[in-house]
Amino acid sequence: MIDFLGYMLVSVGIFFDISGCIGLVRFPDVYNRLQASTKCVTLGTIMILGGTALIIGTGAIAGKAIICAVFILITSPTAAHAISRGAHSAGISLTDKSIIDRYAEEK
Amino acid sequence: MRRVVYFIVALVVWLVLTWPFGTADSLQVILAGVGAAIIVSVMFHEVMPTEYKFLFSPVRVFWAIIYIPVFFYYILIANFDVVYRALHPKLPIKPGIVKIKTSLKTDAARVALANSITLTPGTLTVDLKDDGTMYIHWINIKSTDTEEATEYIAKKFEYFLAKIFE
C-alpha cells in the first residue's frame, strides 16, 4: 500500500515536471517561462523525493529526501526572483501580449 | 547566541545528510561535521537571517504548522493552473507586471511572502523595495490597481505570516 502511494507520488511528480517543461517551451517570454518552470519543477521534484522516501522507507533516505525538499522549496523561488530581476535590469522586455509593466514605468 | 543557533542547525543538517554511519569512520565523520559547523557559524553568522526567535515561541510554531498545508494547497492549485495554461492549445495568458504593497514589516516575513507569492498561482515576485512595495509578474491579470492586486495576491498569506513572524 505504501509502495503504491510512493509510485503514485512519483508518477504525478513526473507529470508536473513534464508539464513545466512544455510550458518552458511554449510560453512567450522569460518571465512566463520562469513561472512555468519554478512552480511545476518545485512541486514535481518534491513529489518525486517524497515518493522515493516512501518507497525506500528507511529513516536515513527519508531524512535526506526531506532536507533536499526543503532546500528546493527555499532556493527555487529565490532563484526565479533573481533571474527575473536580472532580466528586467538587463532590459529584456515583456512579450507583446502583456498589458502593463508597472516596474518599468516607475524605475 | 546566534552563532550557537547556527552551529546547531548546521550540525543537524550534516548529521542527517551522513546518517547511516559506518562503524569504523563514524567518529571521523562527526568530528568533520563539528569542524565544518564551527567554521560556517563563525564566518557566516552575519549574512544569516536575524529573526530566528519565532522558533522558541509555541504560538508561532503552531501557526507555522498551520501554514504548511495552506501553502501546499496553493502550490497544488498553482501547478494545475500552469498545467492548464501550458497544455491549452490557445495559450490563455494575459501577462504583465503589477505593483502591490504589503503591510508586513520584518525582513523574514517579507522574504517568506515573496517566496510564497512566487510559488502560488500565476504570480512571480520580480522586485521588493524597502517600503513594502513589491513588483509582481502576473500571468493572468485580474486588476492593475495596486489595492485590488494586493487583495488578490498577498492578503491570503499576510494573515498567517503576520502571526508567525510579527
XYZ file of C-alpha atoms in Angstrom:
273
model
C 0.000 0.000 0.000
C 2.769 2.425 0.954
C 4.682 1.343 -2.138
C 1.647 2.105 -4.290
C 1.320 5.551 -2.716
C 5.010 6.189 -3.349
C 4.763 5.217 -7.031
C 1.650 7.404 -7.390
C 3.554 10.377 -5.955
C 6.496 9.772 -8.308
C 4.162 9.487 -11.335
C 2.273 12.683 -10.527
C 5.571 14.450 -9.853
C 6.920 13.400 -13.254
C 3.681 14.594 -14.890
C 4.091 18.033 -13.281
C 7.770 18.175 -14.275
C 6.910 17.350 -17.902
C 4.135 19.967 -17.947
C 6.598 22.512 -16.590
C 8.997 21.691 -19.418
C 6.213 22.002 -22.008
C 5.341 25.386 -20.522
C 9.005 26.339 -20.650
C 8.985 25.739 -24.412
C 5.564 27.192 -25.238
C 5.354 30.377 -23.166
C 6.471 33.528 -24.972
C 8.979 35.365 -22.761
C 11.449 34.814 -19.945
C 9.053 35.811 -17.150
C 6.262 33.466 -18.202
C 8.774 30.677 -18.695
C 10.109 31.221 -15.204
C 6.577 30.916 -13.868
C 6.108 27.539 -15.511
C 9.499 26.144 -14.585
C 9.542 27.383 -10.982
C 6.104 26.187 -9.916
C 5.991 22.854 -11.682
C 9.577 21.827 -11.116
C 9.382 22.686 -7.412
C 6.279 20.637 -6.681
C 7.174 17.883 -9.156
C 10.608 17.363 -7.671
C 9.300 17.491 -4.109
C 6.733 14.827 -5.033
C 9.412 12.617 -6.601
C 11.571 12.982 -3.481
C 8.620 12.225 -1.214
C 7.664 9.187 -3.276
C 11.245 7.919 -3.172
C 11.273 8.323 0.603
C 8.032 6.319 0.870
C 9.199 3.512 -1.433
C 12.623 3.023 0.137
C 11.235 3.723 3.554
C 14.338 3.707 5.741
C 14.945 6.636 8.057
C 18.210 7.797 6.513
C 16.925 8.105 2.935
C 13.713 9.755 4.092
C 15.678 12.305 6.115
C 17.870 13.180 3.142
C 14.858 13.459 0.851
C 13.151 15.841 3.274
C 16.269 18.007 3.558
C 16.542 18.174 -0.252
C 12.847 19.075 -0.483
C 13.277 21.935 1.986
C 16.308 23.229 0.091
C 14.400 23.170 -3.206
C 11.414 24.889 -1.591
C 13.630 27.735 -0.382
C 16.087 28.116 -3.257
C 13.810 27.663 -6.275
C 11.609 30.774 -5.791
C 14.654 32.788 -4.725
C 16.476 31.830 -7.919
C 13.403 32.696 -10.014
C 13.248 36.105 -8.344
C 16.957 36.715 -9.006
C 16.689 35.687 -12.661
C 13.578 37.774 -13.346
C 15.017 40.846 -11.642
C 18.287 40.398 -13.515
C 16.448 40.001 -16.804
C 14.427 43.155 -16.172
C 17.518 45.179 -15.229
C 19.240 43.939 -18.377
C 16.396 45.409 -20.415
C 14.657 42.263 -21.612
C 11.131 43.428 -22.372
C 7.897 41.594 -21.752
C 6.059 39.835 -24.547
C 3.722 41.810 -26.830
C 0.703 40.191 -25.193
C 1.497 41.955 -21.918
C -0.965 44.608 -20.865
C 1.026 46.527 -18.233
C 4.556 46.930 -16.855
C 4.467 48.974 -13.666
C 8.059 48.115 -12.842
C 9.438 49.774 -15.985
C 7.165 52.798 -15.532
C 8.399 53.544 -12.045
C 12.065 52.627 -12.158
C 23.795 33.183 20.905
C 23.136 33.493 17.199
C 26.309 31.556 16.452
C 25.195 28.759 18.765
C 21.843 28.510 16.965
C 23.509 28.355 13.543
C 26.050 25.865 14.814
C 23.276 23.533 15.981
C 21.309 23.903 12.733
C 24.400 23.252 10.567
C 25.405 20.237 12.647
C 21.909 18.709 12.497
C 21.812 19.106 8.697
C 25.253 17.474 8.444
C 24.254 14.582 10.683
C 21.084 13.871 8.707
C 22.985 14.002 5.407
C 25.596 11.497 6.657
C 23.108 9.471 8.692
C 23.880 5.780 8.077
C 27.174 5.872 9.978
C 29.683 3.153 9.248
C 31.175 1.546 12.344
C 34.805 2.459 11.611
C 34.651 6.070 10.467
C 31.629 7.460 12.290
C 33.721 9.420 14.810
C 35.719 10.957 11.966
C 32.540 11.967 10.126
C 31.039 13.570 13.222
C 34.261 15.449 14.020
C 34.443 16.746 10.448
C 30.830 17.907 10.812
C 31.611 19.728 14.063
C 34.574 21.450 12.421
C 32.578 22.481 9.356
C 29.689 23.718 11.519
C 32.067 25.853 13.624
C 33.609 27.408 10.507
C 30.204 28.106 8.965
C 28.683 29.575 12.128
C 31.694 31.854 12.774
C 32.161 33.028 9.194
C 28.609 33.424 8.011
C 26.603 34.455 11.064
C 26.330 37.991 9.697
C 24.641 37.038 6.446
C 22.171 34.687 8.107
C 18.652 35.884 8.981
C 18.280 37.537 12.364
C 14.671 36.665 13.140
C 15.008 33.149 14.495
C 13.179 33.959 17.738
C 9.909 32.589 16.384
C 11.402 29.110 16.801
C 11.162 29.474 20.580
C 7.548 30.625 20.738
C 4.946 27.792 20.737
C 2.188 30.030 19.354
C 4.327 30.978 16.335
C 5.381 27.383 15.733
C 1.699 26.390 15.891
C 0.814 28.969 13.217
C 3.801 27.849 11.121
C 2.486 24.271 11.231
C -0.987 25.517 10.234
C 0.619 27.445 7.381
C 2.282 24.388 5.787
C -0.935 22.679 4.499
C -2.358 26.029 3.373
C 0.847 26.682 1.454
C 0.846 23.243 -0.161
C -2.801 23.675 -1.139
C -1.932 26.867 -3.038
C 1.139 25.232 -4.621
C -1.083 22.409 -5.886
C -3.610 24.904 -7.329
C -0.704 26.777 -8.941
C 0.524 23.597 -10.603
C -2.852 22.719 -12.082
C -3.087 26.332 -13.266
C 0.279 26.101 -15.057
C -0.562 22.664 -16.491
C -3.841 24.082 -17.859
C -2.149 27.096 -19.424
C 0.797 25.138 -20.815
C -1.301 22.389 -22.427
C -4.185 24.574 -23.676
C -3.864 24.963 -27.472
C -4.599 28.701 -27.422
C -2.189 29.513 -24.552
C -4.620 31.603 -22.454
C -2.264 34.133 -20.854
C -2.589 37.856 -20.192
C 0.714 38.733 -18.548
C 2.169 41.910 -17.086
C 3.895 43.351 -14.051
C 1.710 44.896 -11.328
C 2.584 46.660 -8.110
C 1.367 45.602 -4.673
C 2.018 46.974 -1.214
C 2.482 44.667 1.754
C 1.802 45.601 5.352
C 4.398 43.200 6.764
C 7.331 44.891 8.499
C 10.141 42.407 9.220
C 12.584 41.133 6.605
C 11.921 37.468 7.312
C 8.165 37.915 6.857
C 8.657 39.775 3.576
C 11.029 37.128 2.237
C 8.543 34.417 3.188
C 5.760 36.392 1.493
C 7.849 36.883 -1.677
C 8.675 33.178 -1.872
C 5.055 32.213 -1.178
C 3.855 34.549 -3.942
C 6.345 33.041 -6.390
C 5.137 29.510 -5.699
C 1.404 30.245 -5.874
C -0.992 30.594 -8.816
C 0.230 32.742 -11.680
C 2.437 35.165 -9.793
C 6.206 35.758 -9.620
C 7.974 38.320 -7.433
C 10.260 40.480 -9.574
C 11.422 43.089 -7.069
C 10.982 44.116 -3.465
C 11.540 47.636 -2.103
C 12.260 48.843 1.433
C 8.862 50.485 1.899
C 6.969 47.242 1.294
C 6.304 47.742 -2.418
C 6.545 44.555 -4.437
C 6.529 44.197 -8.209
C 4.743 41.027 -9.251
C 4.722 39.400 -12.662
C 1.172 38.114 -13.069
C 0.361 35.619 -15.806
C -3.361 36.386 -15.925
C -4.004 39.915 -14.731
C -7.327 40.479 -12.986
C -6.671 44.036 -11.835
C -3.962 46.628 -12.485
C -4.868 48.685 -9.434
C -2.406 48.451 -6.509
C -5.071 47.962 -3.818
C -7.058 45.328 -5.674
C -3.939 43.453 -6.763
C -2.781 43.345 -3.139
C -6.186 41.967 -2.219
C -5.915 39.184 -4.816
C -2.257 38.263 -4.372
C -0.996 38.947 -0.874
C -3.909 39.024 1.569
C -4.293 35.268 1.901
C -0.687 34.882 3.106
C -0.288 38.082 5.105
C -2.744 36.884 7.748
C -0.649 33.787 8.517
C 2.776 35.351 8.086
C 1.922 38.229 10.434
C 1.016 35.664 13.076
C 4.221 33.685 12.509
C 6.845 36.430 12.221
C 5.434 39.604 13.818
